[in-house]
Amino acid sequence: MNTPPTPIMMHSFPRAILHVDGDAFFTSVEQALNPELRGKPVVTGKERGIIACASYEAKARGVKRGVNLWDARKLCPDLVVLPSDYETYSLMSKRMFEIMRRFTPEVEEYSIDEGFADITGMRSYFRRSYPDIARNLQQTICQELDLTVSIGLSLTKSLAKIASDYRKPAGLTVVPGNRIHEFLPRIPTADVWGLGQNRVALLAKFGVHTAWDYVNRPETWIRKLLHKPGAEIWQELRGNMVMLLDKELQRPEASISKTKTFSAPSGDPDFVYAKLVRNLESACIKLRRHHLRALEIHVSLRTKDYTETAAGARLSRTVQSAHDVIPAVRELFRKLHHPGATYRATGVVLTRLSDDRQFQYSLFEDPLKIEKIRTLGKTMDLLQARFGKHTVCLGTGLYIKRAPQHERDTPVWRKLHRLPGETARKHIRLPLLNIIV
DNA sequence: TCTGGGGTCCTAGGACCC
DNA sequence: TCTGGGGTCCTAGGACCC
């Protein structure tokens, strides 16, 4: 016979935290705006060929996030496939958070489709219980936006997040302090925010399978095994709020990255390098769009069997255009690339970002040259906006098929197709600029 | 499960200094 | 020349999230 667990918290709501989670957000927005899509299996993600979001009708047919479209259509031939329209989703998201702020100023916009709200103390203001306030919020969102959300109400962010996921869609799950001991035994560790695959597997080795097992281990034991993040989760699950709400709106990015998998893995170093330069350009476009400059770059290569190697370098000054980073990228590529290996993806990450609008030239830099490169970058952005991405690109980012050996030995060929492995030639001062319109 | 893309945070350990 | 110990800063890499 199982003995009932003993309570770990006697008070109902020393704090009242809501987690509001949009149900199948992207497809729900589509269905809210296009009534003819209601009741139909709808997915978004057409642009990448992978499902970003599946409506509940699609989920019922076995179509899930992350599945490729080809497989999804096999499961569900009448699937409605839409491209992701982030602008519209963001607008709807804004309206959702605006409604939440009518209930309390203490709101954290955690992601486009979910957020936290601290409604501690609002009972007397609204003259309602916390669950009633939560229900009211849910109804308001539904009436005004035609969207359903699932809400968890509990003492901490971690508990509220598990609770909102407990009953979906349009669920409201309330876990007061004196019910935590009944709730946690039903929650497998994998459903706890912050416990991913690795930590779940590690915990299982020690017989910890549920959130209840977790909170019944001594904190010191958890801390030893899972360090600070694990200990914070332990506190949160016991009803002690240690993760605070982050009310900051849109913190500036700490990094910008671009990764791309090729449709077929390649063993050709030129091809892989060209793809890498493409990623660099995309990352720089985003950099400029956000008015940022970068001081550090990381390059990664993923092999056919999914092992990843990466290396980074600090640049001599902050940069904003791909042009300035090419030498560093070439160097990193040389370091990482194994001749004979087959790669399936490349990536770049730009870090140590700073605001471009506060940028000042150093004494040793040639402002004229920098200004030229900056103008070039802006012009390229304009052309891309007009004619499409990558209509203008650095010549380095173009992949030109390897010519037969006898052709390759001409000086002209070498000038056009410097190989990544080769040392830079003095007479080529700038990468070629190609314009394909 | 035959595996996309864009992020953040934390920790161990090396380098360096006193 | 060898040795001790402690602090700080930085980097690589792991883990996790949506």
mmCIF file of N, CA and C (backbone and C1' of nucleotides) in Angstrom, chain A residues 48 50 228 251 254-255 257-259 261 286 306, chain B residues 1-12:
data_model
loop_
_atom_site.group_PDB
_atom_site.id
_atom_site.type_symbol
_atom_site.label_atom_id
_atom_site.label_comp_id
_atom_site.label_asym_id
_atom_site.label_seq_id
_atom_site.Cartn_x
_atom_site.Cartn_y
_atom_site.Cartn_z
ATOM 1 N N ARG A 48 10.089 26.150 -44.289
ATOM 2 C CA ARG A 48 11.262 25.342 -43.967
ATOM 3 C C ARG A 48 11.051 23.851 -44.243
ATOM 4 N N ILE A 50 9.399 21.944 -42.425
ATOM 5 C CA ILE A 50 9.276 21.244 -41.148
ATOM 6 C C ILE A 50 8.193 21.919 -40.333
ATOM 7 N N LYS A 228 23.642 24.376 -9.433
ATOM 8 C CA LYS A 228 22.743 25.482 -9.081
ATOM 9 C C LYS A 228 21.358 25.400 -9.742
ATOM 10 N N ARG A 251 15.035 42.296 -24.204
ATOM 11 C CA ARG A 251 16.447 42.533 -23.933
ATOM 12 C C ARG A 251 17.219 42.412 -25.245
ATOM 13 N N ALA A 254 22.244 38.780 -27.077
ATOM 14 C CA ALA A 254 23.645 38.590 -26.690
ATOM 15 C C ALA A 254 24.404 37.932 -27.832
ATOM 16 N N SER A 255 23.674 37.300 -28.739
ATOM 17 C CA SER A 255 24.333 36.648 -29.874
ATOM 18 C C SER A 255 23.376 36.548 -31.048
ATOM 19 N N SER A 257 22.945 34.108 -34.552
ATOM 20 C CA SER A 257 23.520 32.938 -35.221
ATOM 21 C C SER A 257 22.726 32.547 -36.458
ATOM 22 N N LYS A 258 23.412 31.885 -37.360
ATOM 23 C CA LYS A 258 22.757 31.337 -38.554
ATOM 24 C C LYS A 258 23.343 29.953 -38.820
ATOM 25 N N THR A 259 22.495 28.986 -38.887
ATOM 26 C CA THR A 259 22.916 27.619 -39.188
ATOM 27 C C THR A 259 22.078 27.123 -40.342
ATOM 28 N N THR A 261 21.421 23.499 -42.766
ATOM 29 C CA THR A 261 21.728 22.135 -43.184
ATOM 30 C C THR A 261 21.590 22.046 -44.693
ATOM 31 N N LYS A 286 21.296 40.435 -40.364
ATOM 32 C CA LYS A 286 20.518 40.582 -39.132
ATOM 33 C C LYS A 286 21.205 41.554 -38.168
ATOM 34 N N TYR A 306 26.523 13.749 -37.465
ATOM 35 C CA TYR A 306 26.037 14.658 -36.431
ATOM 36 C C TYR A 306 27.016 14.970 -35.317
ATOM 37 P P DT B 1 11.444 4.983 -32.881
ATOM 38 O "O5'" DT B 1 11.164 6.052 -34.025
ATOM 39 C "C5'" DT B 1 10.547 7.259 -33.634
ATOM 40 C "C4'" DT B 1 11.262 8.432 -34.267
ATOM 41 C "C3'" DT B 1 12.627 8.107 -34.855
ATOM 42 O "O3'" DT B 1 12.571 7.469 -36.115
ATOM 43 C "C1'" DT B 1 12.752 10.113 -33.606
ATOM 44 P P DC B 2 11.876 7.757 -37.430
ATOM 45 O "O5'" DC B 2 13.045 7.117 -38.314
ATOM 46 C "C5'" DC B 2 13.796 7.885 -39.252
ATOM 47 C "C4'" DC B 2 14.661 8.889 -38.536
ATOM 48 C "C3'" DC B 2 15.388 9.828 -39.494
ATOM 49 O "O3'" DC B 2 15.244 11.150 -39.010
ATOM 50 C "C1'" DC B 2 16.925 8.823 -38.011
ATOM 51 P P DT B 3 15.501 12.275 -40.197
ATOM 52 O "O5'" DT B 3 16.228 13.450 -39.382
ATOM 53 C "C5'" DT B 3 15.465 14.559 -38.947
ATOM 54 C "C4'" DT B 3 15.967 15.034 -37.595
ATOM 55 C "C3'" DT B 3 17.224 15.881 -37.665
ATOM 56 O "O3'" DT B 3 16.925 17.212 -38.036
ATOM 57 C "C1'" DT B 3 17.324 14.396 -35.819
ATOM 58 P P DG B 4 17.824 18.009 -38.973
ATOM 59 O "O5'" DG B 4 16.999 19.332 -39.099
ATOM 60 C "C5'" DG B 4 16.296 19.788 -40.185
ATOM 61 C "C4'" DG B 4 16.031 21.252 -40.000
ATOM 62 C "C3'" DG B 4 17.269 22.077 -39.646
ATOM 63 O "O3'" DG B 4 17.253 23.262 -40.423
ATOM 64 C "C1'" DG B 4 15.645 22.273 -37.919
ATOM 65 P P DG B 5 18.497 24.200 -40.485
ATOM 66 O "O5'" DG B 5 18.112 25.319 -39.425
ATOM 67 C "C5'" DG B 5 16.951 26.097 -39.634
ATOM 68 C "C4'" DG B 5 16.811 27.038 -38.490
ATOM 69 C "C3'" DG B 5 18.118 27.708 -38.064
ATOM 70 O "O3'" DG B 5 17.851 29.085 -37.962
ATOM 71 C "C1'" DG B 5 17.042 26.764 -36.206
ATOM 72 P P DG B 6 18.981 30.121 -37.724
ATOM 73 O "O5'" DG B 6 18.598 30.682 -36.291
ATOM 74 C "C5'" DG B 6 17.328 31.303 -36.104
ATOM 75 C "C4'" DG B 6 17.185 31.656 -34.652
ATOM 76 C "C3'" DG B 6 18.439 32.312 -34.065
ATOM 77 O "O3'" DG B 6 18.055 33.467 -33.330
ATOM 78 C "C1'" DG B 6 17.788 30.465 -32.749
ATOM 79 P P DG B 7 19.147 34.548 -32.962
ATOM 80 O "O5'" DG B 7 18.962 34.666 -31.400
ATOM 81 C "C5'" DG B 7 19.899 34.067 -30.524
ATOM 82 C "C4'" DG B 7 19.148 33.529 -29.345
ATOM 83 C "C3'" DG B 7 19.945 33.530 -28.063
ATOM 84 O "O3'" DG B 7 19.748 34.785 -27.417
ATOM 85 C "C1'" DG B 7 18.762 31.469 -28.350
ATOM 86 P P DT B 8 20.774 35.326 -26.364
ATOM 87 O "O5'" DT B 8 20.470 34.443 -25.082
ATOM 88 C "C5'" DT B 8 19.177 34.469 -24.474
ATOM 89 C "C4'" DT B 8 19.218 33.607 -23.229
ATOM 90 C "C3'" DT B 8 20.368 33.979 -22.297
ATOM 91 O "O3'" DT B 8 19.863 34.242 -21.003
ATOM 92 C "C1'" DT B 8 20.445 31.649 -22.817
ATOM 93 P P DC B 9 20.846 34.888 -19.925
ATOM 94 O "O5'" DC B 9 21.258 33.596 -19.083
ATOM 95 C "C5'" DC B 9 20.255 32.731 -18.557
ATOM 96 C "C4'" DC B 9 20.926 31.498 -18.000
ATOM 97 C "C3'" DC B 9 22.083 31.818 -17.057
ATOM 98 O "O3'" DC B 9 21.876 31.111 -15.847
ATOM 99 C "C1'" DC B 9 22.754 30.243 -18.708
ATOM 100 P P DC B 10 22.775 31.416 -14.560
ATOM 101 O "O5'" DC B 10 23.703 30.122 -14.508
ATOM 102 C "C5'" DC B 10 23.100 28.843 -14.462
ATOM 103 C "C4'" DC B 10 24.186 27.798 -14.595
ATOM 104 C "C3'" DC B 10 25.372 28.046 -13.672
ATOM 105 O "O3'" DC B 10 25.537 26.915 -12.838
ATOM 106 C "C1'" DC B 10 26.098 27.666 -15.921
ATOM 107 P P DT B 11 26.633 26.938 -11.672
ATOM 108 O "O5'" DT B 11 27.818 26.119 -12.335
ATOM 109 C "C5'" DT B 11 27.518 24.898 -12.985
ATOM 110 C "C4'" DT B 11 28.790 24.301 -13.523
ATOM 111 C "C3'" DT B 11 29.987 24.481 -12.592
ATOM 112 O "O3'" DT B 11 30.662 23.251 -12.517
ATOM 113 C "C1'" DT B 11 30.487 25.373 -14.735
ATOM 114 P P DA B 12 31.769 23.007 -11.397
ATOM 115 O "O5'" DA B 12 32.955 22.414 -12.274
ATOM 116 C "C5'" DA B 12 32.660 21.630 -13.432
ATOM 117 C "C4'" DA B 12 33.859 21.627 -14.348
ATOM 118 C "C3'" DA B 12 35.204 21.555 -13.639
ATOM 119 O "O3'" DA B 12 36.055 20.677 -14.355
ATOM 120 C "C1'" DA B 12 35.089 23.551 -14.937
#
